[in-house]
PDB file of C-alpha atoms in Angstrom:
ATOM      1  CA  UNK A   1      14.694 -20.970   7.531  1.00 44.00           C
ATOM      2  CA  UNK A   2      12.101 -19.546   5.203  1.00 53.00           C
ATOM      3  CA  UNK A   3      12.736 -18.772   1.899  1.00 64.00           C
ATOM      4  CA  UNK A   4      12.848 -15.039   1.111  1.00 68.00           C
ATOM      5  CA  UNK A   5      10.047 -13.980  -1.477  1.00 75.00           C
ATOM      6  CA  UNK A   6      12.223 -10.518  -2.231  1.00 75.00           C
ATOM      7  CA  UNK A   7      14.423 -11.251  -5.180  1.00 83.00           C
ATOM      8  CA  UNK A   8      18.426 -10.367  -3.757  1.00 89.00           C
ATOM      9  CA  UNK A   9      18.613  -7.899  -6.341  1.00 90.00           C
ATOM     10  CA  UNK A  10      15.410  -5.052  -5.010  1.00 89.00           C
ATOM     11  CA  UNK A  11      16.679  -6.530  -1.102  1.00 93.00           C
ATOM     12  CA  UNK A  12      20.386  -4.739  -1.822  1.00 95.00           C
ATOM     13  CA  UNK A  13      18.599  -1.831  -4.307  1.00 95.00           C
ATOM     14  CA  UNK A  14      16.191  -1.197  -1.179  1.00 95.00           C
ATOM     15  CA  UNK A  15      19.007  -1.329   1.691  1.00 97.00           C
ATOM     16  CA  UNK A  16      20.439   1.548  -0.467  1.00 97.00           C
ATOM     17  CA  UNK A  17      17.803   3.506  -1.183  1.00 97.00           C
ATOM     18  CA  UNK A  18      17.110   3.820   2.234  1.00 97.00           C
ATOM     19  CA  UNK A  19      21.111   3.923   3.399  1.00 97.00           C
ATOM     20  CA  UNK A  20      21.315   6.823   0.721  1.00 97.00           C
ATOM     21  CA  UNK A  21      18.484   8.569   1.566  1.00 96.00           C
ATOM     22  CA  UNK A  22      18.532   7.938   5.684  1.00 97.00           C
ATOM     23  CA  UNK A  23      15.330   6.159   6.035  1.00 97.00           C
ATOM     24  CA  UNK A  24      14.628   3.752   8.274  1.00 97.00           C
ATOM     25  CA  UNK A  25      12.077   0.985   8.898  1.00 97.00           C
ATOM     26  CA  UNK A  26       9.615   1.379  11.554  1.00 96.00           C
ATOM     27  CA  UNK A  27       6.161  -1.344  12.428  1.00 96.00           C
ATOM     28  CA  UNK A  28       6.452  -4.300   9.966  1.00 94.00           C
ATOM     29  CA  UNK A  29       3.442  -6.651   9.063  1.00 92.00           C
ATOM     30  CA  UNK A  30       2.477  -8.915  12.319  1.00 92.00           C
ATOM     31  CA  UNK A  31       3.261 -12.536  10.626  1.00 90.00           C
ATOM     32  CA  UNK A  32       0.432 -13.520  11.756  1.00 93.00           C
ATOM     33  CA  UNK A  33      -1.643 -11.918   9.124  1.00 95.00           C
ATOM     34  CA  UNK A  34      -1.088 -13.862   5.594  1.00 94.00           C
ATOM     35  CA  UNK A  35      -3.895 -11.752   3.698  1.00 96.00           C
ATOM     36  CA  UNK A  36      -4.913  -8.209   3.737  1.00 96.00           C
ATOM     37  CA  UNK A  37      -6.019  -4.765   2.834  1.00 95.00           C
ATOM     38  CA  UNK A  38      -3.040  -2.314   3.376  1.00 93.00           C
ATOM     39  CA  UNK A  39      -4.048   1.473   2.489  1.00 91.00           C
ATOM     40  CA  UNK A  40      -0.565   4.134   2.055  1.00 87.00           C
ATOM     41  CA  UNK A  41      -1.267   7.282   3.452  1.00 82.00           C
ATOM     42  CA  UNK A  42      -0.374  10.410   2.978  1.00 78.00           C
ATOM     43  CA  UNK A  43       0.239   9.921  -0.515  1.00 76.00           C
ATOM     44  CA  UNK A  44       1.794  13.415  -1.325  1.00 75.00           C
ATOM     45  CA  UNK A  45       4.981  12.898  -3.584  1.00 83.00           C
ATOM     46  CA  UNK A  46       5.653  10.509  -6.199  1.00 80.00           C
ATOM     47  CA  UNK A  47       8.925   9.964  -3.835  1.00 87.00           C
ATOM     48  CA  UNK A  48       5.800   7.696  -1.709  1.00 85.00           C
ATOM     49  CA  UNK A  49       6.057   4.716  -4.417  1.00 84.00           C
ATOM     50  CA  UNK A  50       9.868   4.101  -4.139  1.00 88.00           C
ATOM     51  CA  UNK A  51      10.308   4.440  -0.523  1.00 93.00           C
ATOM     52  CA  UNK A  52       7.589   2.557  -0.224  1.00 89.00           C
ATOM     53  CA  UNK A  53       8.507  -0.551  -2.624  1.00 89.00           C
ATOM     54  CA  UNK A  54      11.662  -0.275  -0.859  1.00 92.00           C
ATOM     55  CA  UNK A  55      10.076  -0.272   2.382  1.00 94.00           C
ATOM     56  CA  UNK A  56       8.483  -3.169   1.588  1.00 91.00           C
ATOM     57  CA  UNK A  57      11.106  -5.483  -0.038  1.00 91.00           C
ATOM     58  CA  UNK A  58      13.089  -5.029   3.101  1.00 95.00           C
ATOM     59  CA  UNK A  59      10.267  -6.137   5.091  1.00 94.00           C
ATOM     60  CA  UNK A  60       9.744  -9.457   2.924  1.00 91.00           C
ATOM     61  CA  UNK A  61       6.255  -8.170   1.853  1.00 89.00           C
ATOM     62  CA  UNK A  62       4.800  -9.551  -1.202  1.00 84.00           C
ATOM     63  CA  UNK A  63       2.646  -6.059  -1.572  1.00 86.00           C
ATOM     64  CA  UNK A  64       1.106  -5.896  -4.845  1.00 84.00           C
ATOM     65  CA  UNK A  65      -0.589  -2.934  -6.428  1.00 77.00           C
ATOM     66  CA  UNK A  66      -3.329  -3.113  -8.824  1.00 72.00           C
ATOM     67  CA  UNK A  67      -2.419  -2.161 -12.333  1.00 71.00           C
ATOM     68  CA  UNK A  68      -4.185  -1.863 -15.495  1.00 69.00           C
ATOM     69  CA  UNK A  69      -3.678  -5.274 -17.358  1.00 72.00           C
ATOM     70  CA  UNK A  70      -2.309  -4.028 -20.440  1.00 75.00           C
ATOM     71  CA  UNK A  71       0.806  -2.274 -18.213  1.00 71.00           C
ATOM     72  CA  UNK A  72       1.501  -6.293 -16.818  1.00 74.00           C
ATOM     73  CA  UNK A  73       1.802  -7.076 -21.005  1.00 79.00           C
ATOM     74  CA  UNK A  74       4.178  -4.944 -22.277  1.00 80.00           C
ATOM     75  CA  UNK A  75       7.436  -6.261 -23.372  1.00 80.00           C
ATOM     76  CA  UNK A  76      10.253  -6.100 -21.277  1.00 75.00           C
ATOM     77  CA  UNK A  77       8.330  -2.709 -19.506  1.00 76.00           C
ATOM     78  CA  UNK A  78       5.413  -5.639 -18.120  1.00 77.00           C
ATOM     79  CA  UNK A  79       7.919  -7.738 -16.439  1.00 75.00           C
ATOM     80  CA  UNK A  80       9.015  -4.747 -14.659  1.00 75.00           C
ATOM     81  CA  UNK A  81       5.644  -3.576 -13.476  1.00 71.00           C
ATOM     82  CA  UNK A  82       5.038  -7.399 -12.143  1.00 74.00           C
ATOM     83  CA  UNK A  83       8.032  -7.390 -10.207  1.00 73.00           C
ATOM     84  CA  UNK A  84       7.461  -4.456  -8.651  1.00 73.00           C
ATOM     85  CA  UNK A  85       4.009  -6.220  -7.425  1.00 72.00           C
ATOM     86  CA  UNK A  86       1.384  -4.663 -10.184  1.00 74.00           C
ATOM     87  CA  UNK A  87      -1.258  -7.138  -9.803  1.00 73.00           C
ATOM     88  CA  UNK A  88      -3.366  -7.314 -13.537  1.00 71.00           C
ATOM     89  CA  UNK A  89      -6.946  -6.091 -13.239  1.00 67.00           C
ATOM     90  CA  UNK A  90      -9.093  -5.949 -16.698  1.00 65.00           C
ATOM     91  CA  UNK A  91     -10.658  -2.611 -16.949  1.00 57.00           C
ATOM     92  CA  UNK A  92     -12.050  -3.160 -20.042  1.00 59.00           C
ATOM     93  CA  UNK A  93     -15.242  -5.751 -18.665  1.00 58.00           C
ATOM     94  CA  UNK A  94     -17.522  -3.786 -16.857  1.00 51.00           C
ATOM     95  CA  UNK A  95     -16.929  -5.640 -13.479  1.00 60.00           C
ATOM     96  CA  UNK A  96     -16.254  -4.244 -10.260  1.00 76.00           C
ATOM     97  CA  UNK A  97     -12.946  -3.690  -8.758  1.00 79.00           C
ATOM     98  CA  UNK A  98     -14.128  -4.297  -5.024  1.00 85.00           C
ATOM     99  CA  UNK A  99     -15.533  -7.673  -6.282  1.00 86.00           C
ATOM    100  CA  UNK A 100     -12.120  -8.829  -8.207  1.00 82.00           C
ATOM    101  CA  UNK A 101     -10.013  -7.924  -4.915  1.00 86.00           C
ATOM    102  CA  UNK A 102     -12.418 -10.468  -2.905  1.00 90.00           C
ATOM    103  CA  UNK A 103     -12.075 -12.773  -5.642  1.00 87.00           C
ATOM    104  CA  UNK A 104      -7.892 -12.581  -5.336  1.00 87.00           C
ATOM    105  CA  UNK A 105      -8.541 -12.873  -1.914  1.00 92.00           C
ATOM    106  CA  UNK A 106     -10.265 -16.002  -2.241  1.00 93.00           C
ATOM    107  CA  UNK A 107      -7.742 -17.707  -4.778  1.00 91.00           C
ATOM    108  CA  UNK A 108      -4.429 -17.294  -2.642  1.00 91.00           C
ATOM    109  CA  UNK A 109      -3.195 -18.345   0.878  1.00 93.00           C
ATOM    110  CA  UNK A 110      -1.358 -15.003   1.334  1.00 92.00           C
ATOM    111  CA  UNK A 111      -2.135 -11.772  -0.167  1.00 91.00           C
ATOM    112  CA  UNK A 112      -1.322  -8.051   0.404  1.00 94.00           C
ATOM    113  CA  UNK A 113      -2.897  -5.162  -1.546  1.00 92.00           C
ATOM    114  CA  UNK A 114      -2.079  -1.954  -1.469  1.00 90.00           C
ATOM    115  CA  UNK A 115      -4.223   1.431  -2.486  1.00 84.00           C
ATOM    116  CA  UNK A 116      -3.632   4.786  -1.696  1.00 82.00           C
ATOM    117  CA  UNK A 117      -7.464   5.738  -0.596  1.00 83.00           C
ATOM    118  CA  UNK A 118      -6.601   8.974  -1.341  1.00 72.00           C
ATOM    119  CA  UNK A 119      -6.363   8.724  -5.149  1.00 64.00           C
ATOM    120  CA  UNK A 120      -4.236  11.904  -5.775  1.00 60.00           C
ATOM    121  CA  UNK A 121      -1.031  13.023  -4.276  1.00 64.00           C
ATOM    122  CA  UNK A 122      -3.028  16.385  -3.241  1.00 65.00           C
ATOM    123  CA  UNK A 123      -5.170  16.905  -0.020  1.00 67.00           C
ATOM    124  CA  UNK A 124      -8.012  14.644  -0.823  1.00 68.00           C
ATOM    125  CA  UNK A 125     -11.086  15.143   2.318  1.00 69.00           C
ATOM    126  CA  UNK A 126     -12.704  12.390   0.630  1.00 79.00           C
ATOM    127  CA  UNK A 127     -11.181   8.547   0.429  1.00 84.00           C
ATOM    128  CA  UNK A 128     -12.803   6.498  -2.184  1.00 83.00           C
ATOM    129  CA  UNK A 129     -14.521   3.404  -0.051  1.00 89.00           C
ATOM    130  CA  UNK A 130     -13.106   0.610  -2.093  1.00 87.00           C
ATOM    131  CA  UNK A 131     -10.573  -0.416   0.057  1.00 91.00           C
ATOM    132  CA  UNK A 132     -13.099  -0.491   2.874  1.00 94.00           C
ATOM    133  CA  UNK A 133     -15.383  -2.595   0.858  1.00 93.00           C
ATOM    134  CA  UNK A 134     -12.982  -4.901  -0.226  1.00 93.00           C
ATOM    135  CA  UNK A 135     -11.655  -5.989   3.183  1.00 96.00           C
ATOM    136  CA  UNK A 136     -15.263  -6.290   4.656  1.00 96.00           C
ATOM    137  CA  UNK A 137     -16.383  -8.761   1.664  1.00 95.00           C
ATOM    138  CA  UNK A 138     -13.069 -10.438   1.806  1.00 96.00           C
ATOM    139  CA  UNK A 139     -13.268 -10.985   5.529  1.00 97.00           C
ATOM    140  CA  UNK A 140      -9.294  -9.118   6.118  1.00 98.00           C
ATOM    141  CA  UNK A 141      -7.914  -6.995   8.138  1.00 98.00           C
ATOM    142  CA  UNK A 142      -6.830  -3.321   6.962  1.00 97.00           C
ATOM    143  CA  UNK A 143      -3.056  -2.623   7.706  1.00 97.00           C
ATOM    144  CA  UNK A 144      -2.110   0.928   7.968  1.00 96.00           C
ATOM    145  CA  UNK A 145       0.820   1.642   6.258  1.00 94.00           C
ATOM    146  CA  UNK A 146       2.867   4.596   5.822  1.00 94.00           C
ATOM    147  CA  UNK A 147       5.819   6.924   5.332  1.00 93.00           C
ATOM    148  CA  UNK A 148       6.790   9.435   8.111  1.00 95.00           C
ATOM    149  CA  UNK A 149       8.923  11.921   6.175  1.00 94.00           C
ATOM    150  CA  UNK A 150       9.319  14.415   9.162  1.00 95.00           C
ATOM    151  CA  UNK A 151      11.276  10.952  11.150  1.00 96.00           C
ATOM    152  CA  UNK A 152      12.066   9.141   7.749  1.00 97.00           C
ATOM    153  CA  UNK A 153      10.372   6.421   8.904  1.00 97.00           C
ATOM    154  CA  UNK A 154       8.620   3.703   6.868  1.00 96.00           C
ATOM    155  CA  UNK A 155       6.005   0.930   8.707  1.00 96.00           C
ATOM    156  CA  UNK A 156       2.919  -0.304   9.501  1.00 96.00           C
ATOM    157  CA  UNK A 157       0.570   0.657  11.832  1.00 95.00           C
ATOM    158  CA  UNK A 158      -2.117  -1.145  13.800  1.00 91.00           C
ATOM    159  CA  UNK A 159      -4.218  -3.682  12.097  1.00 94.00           C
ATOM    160  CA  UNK A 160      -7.309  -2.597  11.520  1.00 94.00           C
ATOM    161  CA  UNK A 161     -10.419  -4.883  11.085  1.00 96.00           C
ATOM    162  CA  UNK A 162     -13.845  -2.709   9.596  1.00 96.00           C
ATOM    163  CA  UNK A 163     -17.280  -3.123  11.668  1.00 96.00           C
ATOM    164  CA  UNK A 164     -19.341  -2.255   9.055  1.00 95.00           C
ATOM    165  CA  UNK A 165     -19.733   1.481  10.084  1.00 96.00           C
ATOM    166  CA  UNK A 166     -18.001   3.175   7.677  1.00 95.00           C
ATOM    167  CA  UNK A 167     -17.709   6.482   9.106  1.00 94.00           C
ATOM    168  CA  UNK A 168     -16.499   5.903  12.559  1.00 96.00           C
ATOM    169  CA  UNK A 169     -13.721   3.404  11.085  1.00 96.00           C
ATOM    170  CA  UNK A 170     -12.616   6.253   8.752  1.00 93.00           C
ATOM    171  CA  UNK A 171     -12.355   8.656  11.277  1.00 94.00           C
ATOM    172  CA  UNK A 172     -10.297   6.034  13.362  1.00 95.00           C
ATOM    173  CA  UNK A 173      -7.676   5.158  10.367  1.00 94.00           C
ATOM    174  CA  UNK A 174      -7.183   8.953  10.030  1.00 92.00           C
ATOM    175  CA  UNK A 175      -6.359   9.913  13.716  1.00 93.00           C
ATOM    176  CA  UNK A 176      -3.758   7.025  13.498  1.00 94.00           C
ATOM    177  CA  UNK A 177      -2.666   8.915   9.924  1.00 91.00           C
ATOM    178  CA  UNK A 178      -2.686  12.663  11.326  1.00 91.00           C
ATOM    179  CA  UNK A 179       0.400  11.559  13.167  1.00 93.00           C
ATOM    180  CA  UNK A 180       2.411  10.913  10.383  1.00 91.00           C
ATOM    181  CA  UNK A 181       3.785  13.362   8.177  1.00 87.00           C
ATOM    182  CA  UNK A 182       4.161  13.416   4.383  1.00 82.00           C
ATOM    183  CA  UNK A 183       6.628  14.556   2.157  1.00 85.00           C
ATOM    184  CA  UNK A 184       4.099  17.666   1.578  1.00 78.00           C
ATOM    185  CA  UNK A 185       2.730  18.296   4.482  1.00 72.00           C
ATOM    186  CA  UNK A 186       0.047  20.739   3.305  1.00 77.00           C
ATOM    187  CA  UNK A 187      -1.279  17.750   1.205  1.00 71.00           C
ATOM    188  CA  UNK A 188      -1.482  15.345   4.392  1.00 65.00           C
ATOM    189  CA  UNK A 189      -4.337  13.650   6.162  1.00 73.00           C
ATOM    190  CA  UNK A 190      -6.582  16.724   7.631  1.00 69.00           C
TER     191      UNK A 190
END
């Protein structure tokens, strides 16, 4: 049997965040798929990160989120933020943040991102194209995760793997989104 990478302690803080709250877990990531871009939408609530995280640790995912550098340095506070799977990028070199996501991608046998494409927790028409970009140079898959607050449900939808046309793949990853249902529903995918 396969090691877990969840530490015991955020496994049994998970299980009761969702047995508190009445969540369950829906879709989990096919094993097949060691490395890839997973986007989080609707992002509506600041409630998204912890079911989320918790979502995740009960599925054995070893998401990580990027993170300004100097949050992952912080004592006591940084080892917090890296446990939680904040993944250091250095803002301060002029370098681009698509082009240090294909370089993780290239240094690791399994990776998982995570971005909310959105950028704000309000209704957001435009997604910023990183995420896009950044599976497309890496060569992964984009994994469509989310949080159904209307069924408390937490999962992963349908891989996804980009063509290269931009606009028809959006459109695609937010019909599969317009089903689920955010903690703000006003704020959701439109």
């Amino acid at each position: 049997m396969a090691s877990r990478k969840t530490s015991t302690f955020w496994y049994y803080i998970s299980k009761a965040i969702f047995a508190v709250a009445g969540w369950r877990l829906g879709p989990q990531v096919p094993p097949e798929i060691k490395k890839s871009m997973m986007i989080a939408a609707p992002h509506t609530s600041n409630w998204d990160f912890i079911f989320a995280r918790a979502a995740f640790f009960l599925m054995d995912v070893d998401v990580r989120l990027t993170i300004k550098k100097e949050w992952t340095t912080i004592p006591l506070l940084g080892g917090l933020v890296r446990s939680l799977g904040g993944l250091a990028v250095d803002r301060s070199k002029n370098n681009s943040l698509v082009d240090g996501m294909v370089q993780l991608f290239k240094e690791r046998n399994e990776l998982v991102i995570l971005i909310t494409p959105e950028g704000t927790r309000n209704y957001q028409p435009k997604w910023r194209k990183g995420f896009y970009h950044a599976a497309m140079g890496a060569g992964v898959p984009i994994l469509l995760g989310y949080l159904d607050y209307k069924n408390k449900e937490a999962g992963v939808g349908p891989a996804f793997w980009p063509t290269g046309d931009y606009e028809k793949d959006l459109e695609e990853i937010k019909a599969f989104y317009r089903t689920k249902q955010g903690r703000f529903p006003e704020k959701g995918v439109r």
